[in-house]
PDB file of C-alpha atoms in Angstrom:
ATOM      1  CA  UNK A1293    -150.261  -1.795 109.868  1.00  0.00           C
ATOM      2  CA  UNK A1294    -151.171  -3.140 106.740  1.00  0.00           C
ATOM      3  CA  UNK A1295    -154.644  -4.370 107.928  1.00  0.00           C
ATOM      4  CA  UNK A1296    -155.458  -0.640 108.905  1.00  0.00           C
ATOM      5  CA  UNK A1297    -155.551   0.433 105.194  1.00  0.00           C
ATOM      6  CA  UNK A1298    -157.763  -2.164 103.588  1.00  0.00           C
ATOM      7  CA  UNK A1299    -160.943  -0.221 104.235  1.00  0.00           C
ATOM      8  CA  UNK A1300    -159.444   2.880 103.009  1.00  0.00           C
ATOM      9  CA  UNK A1301    -157.926   1.607  99.714  1.00  0.00           C
ATOM     10  CA  UNK A1302    -161.281  -0.455  99.138  1.00  0.00           C
ATOM     11  CA  UNK A1303    -163.247   2.811  99.453  1.00  0.00           C
ATOM     12  CA  UNK A1304    -160.839   4.584  97.231  1.00  0.00           C
ATOM     13  CA  UNK A1305    -160.992   1.725  94.442  1.00  0.00           C
ATOM     14  CA  UNK A1306    -164.537   1.678  94.739  1.00  0.00           C
ATOM     15  CA  UNK A1307    -164.821   5.734  94.048  1.00  0.00           C
ATOM     16  CA  UNK A1308    -162.279   5.423  91.370  1.00  0.00           C
ATOM     17  CA  UNK A1309    -164.339   2.702  89.646  1.00  0.00           C
ATOM     18  CA  UNK A1310    -167.643   4.383  89.973  1.00  0.00           C
ATOM     19  CA  UNK A1311    -166.367   7.906  88.626  1.00  0.00           C
ATOM     20  CA  UNK A1312    -163.987   6.615  85.898  1.00  0.00           C
ATOM     21  CA  UNK A1313    -164.425   4.811  82.476  1.00  0.00           C
ATOM     22  CA  UNK A1314    -164.609   1.027  83.112  1.00  0.00           C
ATOM     23  CA  UNK A1315    -164.144  -1.337  80.021  1.00  0.00           C
ATOM     24  CA  UNK A1316    -163.953  -4.872  81.310  1.00  0.00           C
ATOM     25  CA  UNK A1317    -165.083  -5.924  84.697  1.00  0.00           C
ATOM     26  CA  UNK A1318    -166.618  -9.158  85.729  1.00  0.00           C
ATOM     27  CA  UNK A1319    -166.662 -11.997  88.467  1.00  0.00           C
ATOM     28  CA  UNK A1320    -167.621 -14.879  86.291  1.00  0.00           C
ATOM     29  CA  UNK A1321    -164.599 -16.956  85.106  1.00  0.00           C
ATOM     30  CA  UNK A1322    -165.592 -18.304  81.562  1.00  0.00           C
ATOM     31  CA  UNK A1323    -166.604 -14.562  80.401  1.00  0.00           C
ATOM     32  CA  UNK A1324    -163.037 -13.300  80.942  1.00  0.00           C
ATOM     33  CA  UNK A1325    -161.131 -16.940  80.942  1.00  0.00           C
ATOM     34  CA  UNK A1326    -160.557 -20.560  79.975  1.00  0.00           C
ATOM     35  CA  UNK A1327    -158.321 -23.309  80.684  1.00  0.00           C
ATOM     36  CA  UNK A1328    -155.394 -23.575  78.838  1.00  0.00           C
ATOM     37  CA  UNK A1329    -153.719 -26.731  79.620  1.00  0.00           C
ATOM     38  CA  UNK A1330    -154.591 -30.351  81.454  1.00  0.00           C
ATOM     39  CA  UNK A1331    -158.231 -29.664  81.455  1.00  0.00           C
ATOM     40  CA  UNK A1332    -158.895 -32.808  83.318  1.00  0.00           C
ATOM     41  CA  UNK A1333    -156.968 -30.970  86.209  1.00  0.00           C
ATOM     42  CA  UNK A1334    -159.373 -28.025  86.256  1.00  0.00           C
ATOM     43  CA  UNK A1335    -162.267 -28.354  88.423  1.00  0.00           C
ATOM     44  CA  UNK A1336    -165.295 -26.279  88.757  1.00  0.00           C
ATOM     45  CA  UNK A1337    -167.436 -25.919  91.862  1.00  0.00           C
ATOM     46  CA  UNK A1338    -169.955 -23.234  91.941  1.00  0.00           C
ATOM     47  CA  UNK A1339    -168.322 -19.891  91.842  1.00  0.00           C
ATOM     48  CA  UNK A1340    -165.023 -21.451  92.605  1.00  0.00           C
ATOM     49  CA  UNK A1341    -162.357 -22.946  90.229  1.00  0.00           C
ATOM     50  CA  UNK A1342    -159.722 -25.314  91.199  1.00  0.00           C
ATOM     51  CA  UNK A1343    -156.290 -25.890  89.729  1.00  0.00           C
ATOM     52  CA  UNK A1344    -154.923 -29.405  90.910  1.00  0.00           C
ATOM     53  CA  UNK A1345    -151.339 -30.721  90.488  1.00  0.00           C
ATOM     54  CA  UNK A1346    -150.290 -34.482  90.957  1.00  0.00           C
ATOM     55  CA  UNK A1347    -147.419 -36.535  89.676  1.00  0.00           C
ATOM     56  CA  UNK A1348    -148.799 -36.386  86.031  1.00  0.00           C
ATOM     57  CA  UNK A1349    -149.622 -32.720  85.226  1.00  0.00           C
ATOM     58  CA  UNK A1350    -150.322 -29.401  86.923  1.00  0.00           C
ATOM     59  CA  UNK A1351    -152.908 -27.126  84.957  1.00  0.00           C
ATOM     60  CA  UNK A1352    -153.721 -23.591  83.909  1.00  0.00           C
ATOM     61  CA  UNK A1353    -156.155 -21.021  82.724  1.00  0.00           C
ATOM     62  CA  UNK A1354    -155.485 -17.807  80.547  1.00  0.00           C
ATOM     63  CA  UNK A1355    -157.823 -14.763  79.553  1.00  0.00           C
ATOM     64  CA  UNK A1356    -159.571 -14.845  76.499  1.00  0.00           C
ATOM     65  CA  UNK A1357    -158.350 -11.252  75.522  1.00  0.00           C
ATOM     66  CA  UNK A1358    -155.226  -9.166  76.015  1.00  0.00           C
ATOM     67  CA  UNK A1359    -154.946  -5.640  77.697  1.00  0.00           C
ATOM     68  CA  UNK A1360    -152.852  -2.759  77.395  1.00  0.00           C
ATOM     69  CA  UNK A1361    -152.913  -1.005  80.935  1.00  0.00           C
ATOM     70  CA  UNK A1362    -155.463  -1.647  83.764  1.00  0.00           C
ATOM     71  CA  UNK A1363    -156.138  -3.657  86.969  1.00  0.00           C
ATOM     72  CA  UNK A1364    -156.572  -7.346  87.310  1.00  0.00           C
ATOM     73  CA  UNK A1365    -157.490  -9.161  90.387  1.00  0.00           C
ATOM     74  CA  UNK A1366    -158.189 -12.726  91.530  1.00  0.00           C
ATOM     75  CA  UNK A1367    -158.895 -14.276  95.018  1.00  0.00           C
ATOM     76  CA  UNK A1368    -156.868 -17.411  95.595  1.00  0.00           C
ATOM     77  CA  UNK A1369    -156.657 -19.870  98.458  1.00  0.00           C
ATOM     78  CA  UNK A1370    -153.409 -21.474  98.163  1.00  0.00           C
ATOM     79  CA  UNK A1371    -152.335 -25.207  98.742  1.00  0.00           C
ATOM     80  CA  UNK A1372    -153.200 -26.665 102.160  1.00  0.00           C
ATOM     81  CA  UNK A1373    -150.693 -28.681 104.256  1.00  0.00           C
ATOM     82  CA  UNK A1374    -147.311 -29.629 102.891  1.00  0.00           C
ATOM     83  CA  UNK A1375    -146.808 -27.830  99.635  1.00  0.00           C
ATOM     84  CA  UNK A1376    -143.054 -28.011  99.326  1.00  0.00           C
ATOM     85  CA  UNK A1377    -141.951 -27.980  95.927  1.00  0.00           C
ATOM     86  CA  UNK A1378    -145.246 -26.486  94.300  1.00  0.00           C
ATOM     87  CA  UNK A1379    -145.611 -23.161  92.618  1.00  0.00           C
ATOM     88  CA  UNK A1380    -149.068 -21.395  92.159  1.00  0.00           C
ATOM     89  CA  UNK A1381    -148.515 -18.489  89.669  1.00  0.00           C
ATOM     90  CA  UNK A1382    -150.698 -15.356  89.062  1.00  0.00           C
ATOM     91  CA  UNK A1383    -149.185 -13.360  86.165  1.00  0.00           C
ATOM     92  CA  UNK A1384    -149.784 -11.147  83.052  1.00  0.00           C
ATOM     93  CA  UNK A1385    -147.637 -11.925  80.074  1.00  0.00           C
ATOM     94  CA  UNK A1386    -147.403 -10.766  76.253  1.00  0.00           C
ATOM     95  CA  UNK A1387    -146.108 -13.036  73.712  1.00  0.00           C
ATOM     96  CA  UNK A1388    -142.705 -13.835  72.048  1.00  0.00           C
ATOM     97  CA  UNK A1389    -139.121 -13.855  72.959  1.00  0.00           C
ATOM     98  CA  UNK A1390    -139.127 -10.152  73.607  1.00  0.00           C
ATOM     99  CA  UNK A1391    -142.173 -10.173  75.836  1.00  0.00           C
ATOM    100  CA  UNK A1392    -143.151  -8.394  78.896  1.00  0.00           C
ATOM    101  CA  UNK A1393    -144.405 -10.145  82.047  1.00  0.00           C
ATOM    102  CA  UNK A1394    -145.533  -9.456  85.677  1.00  0.00           C
ATOM    103  CA  UNK A1395    -145.308 -12.483  88.113  1.00  0.00           C
ATOM    104  CA  UNK A1396    -146.902 -13.287  91.367  1.00  0.00           C
ATOM    105  CA  UNK A1397    -145.475 -16.897  92.136  1.00  0.00           C
ATOM    106  CA  UNK A1398    -146.510 -18.382  95.554  1.00  0.00           C
ATOM    107  CA  UNK A1399    -143.840 -20.784  96.643  1.00  0.00           C
ATOM    108  CA  UNK A1400    -145.056 -23.894  98.715  1.00  0.00           C
ATOM    109  CA  UNK A1401    -143.380 -24.919 101.839  1.00  0.00           C
ATOM    110  CA  UNK A1402    -143.579 -27.726 104.520  1.00  0.00           C
ATOM    111  CA  UNK A1403    -146.535 -27.708 106.973  1.00  0.00           C
ATOM    112  CA  UNK A1404    -146.133 -25.115 109.555  1.00  0.00           C
ATOM    113  CA  UNK A1405    -143.464 -23.107 107.555  1.00  0.00           C
ATOM    114  CA  UNK A1406    -144.670 -19.819 105.534  1.00  0.00           C
ATOM    115  CA  UNK A1407    -145.583 -19.841 102.115  1.00  0.00           C
ATOM    116  CA  UNK A1408    -143.601 -17.203 100.321  1.00  0.00           C
ATOM    117  CA  UNK A1409    -144.590 -14.889  97.720  1.00  0.00           C
ATOM    118  CA  UNK A1410    -141.991 -13.888  94.989  1.00  0.00           C
ATOM    119  CA  UNK A1411    -142.651 -11.147  92.236  1.00  0.00           C
ATOM    120  CA  UNK A1412    -140.692 -10.752  88.917  1.00  0.00           C
ATOM    121  CA  UNK A1413    -141.087  -8.333  86.328  1.00  0.00           C
ATOM    122  CA  UNK A1414    -139.661  -9.255  82.912  1.00  0.00           C
ATOM    123  CA  UNK A1415    -139.342  -6.207  80.280  1.00  0.00           C
ATOM    124  CA  UNK A1416    -138.260  -7.266  76.439  1.00  0.00           C
ATOM    125  CA  UNK A1417    -137.438 -10.796  77.674  1.00  0.00           C
ATOM    126  CA  UNK A1418    -135.618  -9.896  80.369  1.00  0.00           C
ATOM    127  CA  UNK A1419    -136.173 -10.744  84.017  1.00  0.00           C
ATOM    128  CA  UNK A1420    -134.013 -11.406  87.013  1.00  0.00           C
ATOM    129  CA  UNK A1421    -136.004  -8.617  89.280  1.00  0.00           C
ATOM    130  CA  UNK A1422    -137.026 -10.960  91.709  1.00  0.00           C
ATOM    131  CA  UNK A1423    -138.452  -9.975  95.305  1.00  0.00           C
ATOM    132  CA  UNK A1424    -139.491 -12.310  97.866  1.00  0.00           C
ATOM    133  CA  UNK A1425    -141.929 -11.623 101.044  1.00  0.00           C
ATOM    134  CA  UNK A1426    -143.801 -13.434 103.542  1.00  0.00           C
ATOM    135  CA  UNK A1427    -147.303 -12.814 104.099  1.00  0.00           C
ATOM    136  CA  UNK A1428    -148.857 -11.497 107.270  1.00  0.00           C
ATOM    137  CA  UNK A1429    -151.456 -14.358 107.228  1.00  0.00           C
ATOM    138  CA  UNK A1430    -151.915 -18.002 106.140  1.00  0.00           C
ATOM    139  CA  UNK A1431    -152.722 -17.957 102.520  1.00  0.00           C
ATOM    140  CA  UNK A1432    -153.999 -21.412 102.722  1.00  0.00           C
ATOM    141  CA  UNK A1433    -156.846 -20.894 105.305  1.00  0.00           C
ATOM    142  CA  UNK A1434    -158.924 -18.648 103.222  1.00  0.00           C
ATOM    143  CA  UNK A1435    -159.274 -16.528 100.051  1.00  0.00           C
ATOM    144  CA  UNK A1436    -157.497 -13.342  99.900  1.00  0.00           C
ATOM    145  CA  UNK A1437    -156.924 -10.991  96.869  1.00  0.00           C
ATOM    146  CA  UNK A1438    -154.170 -10.696  94.704  1.00  0.00           C
ATOM    147  CA  UNK A1439    -153.981  -7.668  91.989  1.00  0.00           C
ATOM    148  CA  UNK A1440    -151.908  -6.198  89.513  1.00  0.00           C
ATOM    149  CA  UNK A1441    -152.216  -2.272  88.763  1.00  0.00           C
ATOM    150  CA  UNK A1442    -150.698  -1.465  85.367  1.00  0.00           C
ATOM    151  CA  UNK A1443    -150.487   2.083  83.968  1.00  0.00           C
ATOM    152  CA  UNK A1444    -148.070   4.151  82.085  1.00  0.00           C
ATOM    153  CA  UNK A1445    -146.516   5.395  85.218  1.00  0.00           C
ATOM    154  CA  UNK A1446    -146.018   2.339  87.517  1.00  0.00           C
ATOM    155  CA  UNK A1447    -146.672  -1.363  87.938  1.00  0.00           C
ATOM    156  CA  UNK A1448    -148.090  -2.228  91.189  1.00  0.00           C
ATOM    157  CA  UNK A1449    -148.473  -5.682  93.054  1.00  0.00           C
ATOM    158  CA  UNK A1450    -150.953  -5.674  95.823  1.00  0.00           C
ATOM    159  CA  UNK A1451    -152.339  -8.027  98.351  1.00  0.00           C
ATOM    160  CA  UNK A1452    -155.555  -7.479  99.728  1.00  0.00           C
ATOM    161  CA  UNK A1453    -155.052  -4.037  98.304  1.00  0.00           C
ATOM    162  CA  UNK A1454    -151.725  -3.465 100.208  1.00  0.00           C
ATOM    163  CA  UNK A1455    -148.932  -2.671  97.784  1.00  0.00           C
ATOM    164  CA  UNK A1456    -145.886  -5.263  98.348  1.00  0.00           C
ATOM    165  CA  UNK A1457    -143.843  -3.734  95.037  1.00  0.00           C
ATOM    166  CA  UNK A1458    -143.763  -1.100  93.039  1.00  0.00           C
ATOM    167  CA  UNK A1459    -141.955  -0.539  89.625  1.00  0.00           C
ATOM    168  CA  UNK A1460    -141.964   2.843  88.398  1.00  0.00           C
ATOM    169  CA  UNK A1461    -141.585   4.405  84.948  1.00  0.00           C
ATOM    170  CA  UNK A1462    -137.843   5.814  84.780  1.00  0.00           C
ATOM    171  CA  UNK A1463    -137.529   5.823  81.067  1.00  0.00           C
ATOM    172  CA  UNK A1464    -136.183   9.415  81.475  1.00  0.00           C
ATOM    173  CA  UNK A1465    -133.307   7.938  83.065  1.00  0.00           C
ATOM    174  CA  UNK A1466    -132.888   5.143  80.469  1.00  0.00           C
ATOM    175  CA  UNK A1467    -134.559   2.403  82.491  1.00  0.00           C
ATOM    176  CA  UNK A1468    -137.010   0.233  80.168  1.00  0.00           C
ATOM    177  CA  UNK A1469    -140.664   0.381  80.821  1.00  0.00           C
ATOM    178  CA  UNK A1470    -143.240  -2.007  79.718  1.00  0.00           C
ATOM    179  CA  UNK A1471    -145.870   0.171  78.053  1.00  0.00           C
ATOM    180  CA  UNK A1472    -146.507  -1.210  74.201  1.00  0.00           C
ATOM    181  CA  UNK A1473    -147.181  -4.947  74.290  1.00  0.00           C
ATOM    182  CA  UNK A1474    -150.796  -6.098  75.157  1.00  0.00           C
ATOM    183  CA  UNK A1475    -150.864  -8.529  77.776  1.00  0.00           C
ATOM    184  CA  UNK A1476    -152.901 -11.840  79.070  1.00  0.00           C
ATOM    185  CA  UNK A1477    -153.670 -12.820  82.404  1.00  0.00           C
ATOM    186  CA  UNK A1478    -152.981 -16.464  83.554  1.00  0.00           C
ATOM    187  CA  UNK A1479    -152.501 -18.701  86.414  1.00  0.00           C
ATOM    188  CA  UNK A1480    -151.005 -22.024  86.775  1.00  0.00           C
ATOM    189  CA  UNK A1481    -150.091 -24.723  89.478  1.00  0.00           C
ATOM    190  CA  UNK A1482    -146.871 -26.714  88.628  1.00  0.00           C
ATOM    191  CA  UNK A1483    -144.015 -28.862  90.338  1.00  0.00           C
ATOM    192  CA  UNK A1484    -140.976 -26.701  90.638  1.00  0.00           C
ATOM    193  CA  UNK A1485    -139.076 -28.655  93.422  1.00  0.00           C
ATOM    194  CA  UNK A1486    -135.761 -28.171  91.922  1.00  0.00           C
ATOM    195  CA  UNK A1487    -135.999 -24.510  93.378  1.00  0.00           C
ATOM    196  CA  UNK A1488    -139.092 -23.397  94.824  1.00  0.00           C
ATOM    197  CA  UNK A1489    -138.616 -24.544  98.705  1.00  0.00           C
ATOM    198  CA  UNK A1490    -135.632 -23.734 100.505  1.00  0.00           C
ATOM    199  CA  UNK A1491    -133.475 -23.443  97.001  1.00  0.00           C
ATOM    200  CA  UNK A1492    -134.463 -26.896  96.004  1.00  0.00           C
ATOM    201  CA  UNK A1493    -133.605 -28.693  99.032  1.00  0.00           C
ATOM    202  CA  UNK A1494    -136.887 -29.809  99.981  1.00  0.00           C
ATOM    203  CA  UNK A1495    -138.827 -31.719  97.208  1.00  0.00           C
ATOM    204  CA  UNK A1496    -142.563 -32.406  96.476  1.00  0.00           C
ATOM    205  CA  UNK A1497    -143.938 -35.326  98.537  1.00  0.00           C
ATOM    206  CA  UNK A1498    -146.565 -36.795  96.054  1.00  0.00           C
ATOM    207  CA  UNK A1499    -148.112 -38.680  98.850  1.00  0.00           C
ATOM    208  CA  UNK A1500    -149.979 -35.519  99.477  1.00  0.00           C
ATOM    209  CA  UNK A1501    -151.195 -35.228  95.960  1.00  0.00           C
ATOM    210  CA  UNK A1502    -153.395 -33.780  94.603  1.00  0.00           C
ATOM    211  CA  UNK A1503    -152.141 -30.257  95.407  1.00  0.00           C
ATOM    212  CA  UNK A1504    -155.032 -27.904  94.947  1.00  0.00           C
ATOM    213  CA  UNK A1505    -155.180 -24.119  94.554  1.00  0.00           C
ATOM    214  CA  UNK A1506    -158.672 -22.478  94.444  1.00  0.00           C
ATOM    215  CA  UNK A1507    -159.809 -19.601  92.773  1.00  0.00           C
ATOM    216  CA  UNK A1508    -162.890 -16.951  92.791  1.00  0.00           C
ATOM    217  CA  UNK A1509    -163.741 -13.292  92.057  1.00  0.00           C
ATOM    218  CA  UNK A1510    -161.969 -12.957  88.767  1.00  0.00           C
ATOM    219  CA  UNK A1511    -161.802  -9.265  87.511  1.00  0.00           C
ATOM    220  CA  UNK A1512    -160.044  -7.459  84.548  1.00  0.00           C
ATOM    221  CA  UNK A1513    -160.652  -3.887  84.257  1.00  0.00           C
ATOM    222  CA  UNK A1514    -158.316  -2.677  81.498  1.00  0.00           C
ATOM    223  CA  UNK A1515    -158.030  -1.513  77.923  1.00  0.00           C
ATOM    224  CA  UNK A1516    -158.915  -4.529  75.658  1.00  0.00           C
ATOM    225  CA  UNK A1517    -156.793  -5.022  72.418  1.00  0.00           C
ATOM    226  CA  UNK A1518    -157.935  -7.051  69.660  1.00  0.00           C
ATOM    227  CA  UNK A1519    -155.107  -9.486  68.107  1.00  0.00           C
ATOM    228  CA  UNK A1520    -156.331  -8.398  64.611  1.00  0.00           C
ATOM    229  CA  UNK A1521    -155.594  -4.897  65.065  1.00  0.00           C
ATOM    230  CA  UNK A1522    -152.292  -2.833  64.584  1.00  0.00           C
ATOM    231  CA  UNK A1523    -150.259  -2.392  67.539  1.00  0.00           C
ATOM    232  CA  UNK A1524    -150.231   1.444  66.867  1.00  0.00           C
ATOM    233  CA  UNK A1525    -153.958   1.436  66.934  1.00  0.00           C
ATOM    234  CA  UNK A1526    -154.131  -0.508  70.093  1.00  0.00           C
ATOM    235  CA  UNK A1527    -151.631   1.943  71.649  1.00  0.00           C
ATOM    236  CA  UNK A1528    -153.556   4.703  70.468  1.00  0.00           C
ATOM    237  CA  UNK A1529    -156.641   3.311  71.620  1.00  0.00           C
ATOM    238  CA  UNK A1530    -155.187   2.579  75.291  1.00  0.00           C
ATOM    239  CA  UNK A1531    -153.170   5.761  75.608  1.00  0.00           C
ATOM    240  CA  UNK A1532    -154.097   8.127  78.159  1.00  0.00           C
ATOM    241  CA  UNK A1533    -153.201  11.134  75.844  1.00  0.00           C
ATOM    242  CA  UNK A1534    -156.329  10.398  74.163  1.00  0.00           C
ATOM    243  CA  UNK A1535    -158.781  12.443  76.267  1.00  0.00           C
ATOM    244  CA  UNK A1536    -162.446  11.853  76.688  1.00  0.00           C
ATOM    245  CA  UNK A1537    -163.407  14.872  78.006  1.00  0.00           C
ATOM    246  CA  UNK A1538    -162.731  18.017  79.887  1.00  0.00           C
ATOM    247  CA  UNK A1539    -163.818  19.853  82.827  1.00  0.00           C
ATOM    248  CA  UNK A1540    -163.548  23.525  84.480  1.00  0.00           C
ATOM    249  CA  UNK A1541    -161.950  24.379  87.977  1.00  0.00           C
ATOM    250  CA  UNK A1542    -163.473  27.229  89.732  1.00  0.00           C
ATOM    251  CA  UNK A1543    -160.682  29.479  88.397  1.00  0.00           C
ATOM    252  CA  UNK A1544    -162.152  28.894  85.089  1.00  0.00           C
ATOM    253  CA  UNK A1545    -158.996  26.979  83.845  1.00  0.00           C
ATOM    254  CA  UNK A1546    -160.170  23.710  81.472  1.00  0.00           C
ATOM    255  CA  UNK A1547    -158.296  20.660  82.530  1.00  0.00           C
ATOM    256  CA  UNK A1548    -158.111  17.348  80.425  1.00  0.00           C
ATOM    257  CA  UNK A1549    -159.775  14.306  82.120  1.00  0.00           C
ATOM    258  CA  UNK A1550    -158.032  10.724  81.471  1.00  0.00           C
ATOM    259  CA  UNK A1551    -159.773   8.530  79.234  1.00  0.00           C
ATOM    260  CA  UNK A1552    -159.323   5.506  81.902  1.00  0.00           C
ATOM    261  CA  UNK A1553    -159.521   5.787  85.617  1.00  0.00           C
ATOM    262  CA  UNK A1554    -156.033   4.150  85.802  1.00  0.00           C
ATOM    263  CA  UNK A1555    -154.344   7.148  84.147  1.00  0.00           C
ATOM    264  CA  UNK A1556    -155.993   9.986  86.537  1.00  0.00           C
ATOM    265  CA  UNK A1557    -153.106  11.827  88.223  1.00  0.00           C
ATOM    266  CA  UNK A1558    -153.935  10.012  91.401  1.00  0.00           C
ATOM    267  CA  UNK A1559    -153.114   6.750  90.128  1.00  0.00           C
ATOM    268  CA  UNK A1560    -149.602   8.041  88.887  1.00  0.00           C
ATOM    269  CA  UNK A1561    -147.995   7.226  91.964  1.00  0.00           C
ATOM    270  CA  UNK A1562    -148.839   5.675  95.586  1.00  0.00           C
ATOM    271  CA  UNK A1563    -150.498   7.836  97.976  1.00  0.00           C
ATOM    272  CA  UNK A1564    -148.964   8.636 101.389  1.00  0.00           C
ATOM    273  CA  UNK A1565    -150.883   5.914 102.953  1.00  0.00           C
ATOM    274  CA  UNK A1566    -150.152   3.525 100.375  1.00  0.00           C
ATOM    275  CA  UNK A1567    -146.403   4.507 100.764  1.00  0.00           C
ATOM    276  CA  UNK A1568    -146.470   3.658 104.377  1.00  0.00           C
ATOM    277  CA  UNK A1569    -147.866   0.347 103.668  1.00  0.00           C
ATOM    278  CA  UNK A1570    -145.324  -0.552 101.390  1.00  0.00           C
ATOM    279  CA  UNK A1571    -142.593   0.569 103.941  1.00  0.00           C
ATOM    280  CA  UNK A1572    -144.187  -1.553 106.429  1.00  0.00           C
ATOM    281  CA  UNK A1573    -144.185  -4.402 104.046  1.00  0.00           C
ATOM    282  CA  UNK A1574    -140.483  -4.182 103.187  1.00  0.00           C
ATOM    283  CA  UNK A1575    -139.569  -3.720 107.197  1.00  0.00           C
ATOM    284  CA  UNK A1576    -141.300  -6.671 108.368  1.00  0.00           C
ATOM    285  CA  UNK A1577    -141.900  -9.179 105.345  1.00  0.00           C
ATOM    286  CA  UNK A1578    -139.053  -8.467 102.763  1.00  0.00           C
ATOM    287  CA  UNK A1579    -136.867 -11.604 102.480  1.00  0.00           C
ATOM    288  CA  UNK A1580    -134.954 -10.960  99.250  1.00  0.00           C
ATOM    289  CA  UNK A1581    -134.530  -8.108  97.081  1.00  0.00           C
ATOM    290  CA  UNK A1582    -132.538  -8.253  93.808  1.00  0.00           C
ATOM    291  CA  UNK A1583    -131.688  -4.485  94.362  1.00  0.00           C
ATOM    292  CA  UNK A1584    -129.585  -5.423  97.302  1.00  0.00           C
ATOM    293  CA  UNK A1585    -127.883  -8.555  96.083  1.00  0.00           C
ATOM    294  CA  UNK A1586    -124.224  -7.523  95.226  1.00  0.00           C
ATOM    295  CA  UNK A1587    -123.203 -10.990  94.401  1.00  0.00           C
ATOM    296  CA  UNK A1588    -125.623 -10.907  91.512  1.00  0.00           C
ATOM    297  CA  UNK A1589    -125.524  -7.430  90.775  1.00  0.00           C
ATOM    298  CA  UNK A1590    -122.029  -5.797  91.813  1.00  0.00           C
ATOM    299  CA  UNK A1591    -123.500  -2.458  90.163  1.00  0.00           C
ATOM    300  CA  UNK A1592    -126.897  -1.726  91.398  1.00  0.00           C
ATOM    301  CA  UNK A1593    -129.361  -1.902  88.796  1.00  0.00           C
ATOM    302  CA  UNK A1594    -130.466   1.565  87.506  1.00  0.00           C
ATOM    303  CA  UNK A1595    -134.130   0.973  88.209  1.00  0.00           C
ATOM    304  CA  UNK A1596    -133.314   0.490  91.701  1.00  0.00           C
ATOM    305  CA  UNK A1597    -132.127   3.967  92.294  1.00  0.00           C
ATOM    306  CA  UNK A1598    -134.624   6.317  94.028  1.00  0.00           C
ATOM    307  CA  UNK A1599    -137.526   3.604  94.646  1.00  0.00           C
ATOM    308  CA  UNK A1600    -140.565   4.663  96.008  1.00  0.00           C
TER     309      UNK A1600
END
């Protein structure tokens, strides 16, 4: 079912990107990103970039700028073969102990076993919002796109434009929502064999090193924030309430046009097709959901009520 939505969602994304304002978008790594640690474990091969993990170190990269709302996408081909104990992460994060963070974490596994994807959301330094899914393809055989869409209404995790998780803004019910901290975009590979594979029971087999995750198709389409600009000015700049124009309907009513495409009304929630895709993922690929874990959360977290 998820596969049938790829073309429709891609067409929608193309239309939106064409019609609405786009501030930053590029597919060249060095225009948007730079290696952040273990430069000797970062390999450039044409349009591809590879991060390597061996017994001495992993590696990572990060964006040169921070953003307040928008969408980021990267195509990744994960570690082939026995990847047990390894984690490849793609995420957005702000700075400091009260930071916000949106995580994709790809958990390695033994050869022939599925690689799992864990998502998590930190708000004001608090996480513990894990979900885990299997994927409907082998992510180590070819490149697939992984995206995070973030606006003032929702955070959406997408795999090949299929939504696998949505965190909706429920501030009116007293649930915190990340909306005021610019975030960078990052990726890394590291050893996490104390928990990553079957709860840490399967350890990393270093005879298979180096473990390599490959990347291409880097895109950031967001409201870029200067680190030297005061926070309130960044928020004003990136706020959808700051209109860039208006239009008139056939009835003569003037409506305000959002400044950025991700703040158009159509982007405030999943459309019906995307909602059906999300339900399909939950029914067929959901392995763990913190919202239903009564051991950890005897009282259901407030944000879990009335989910999309």
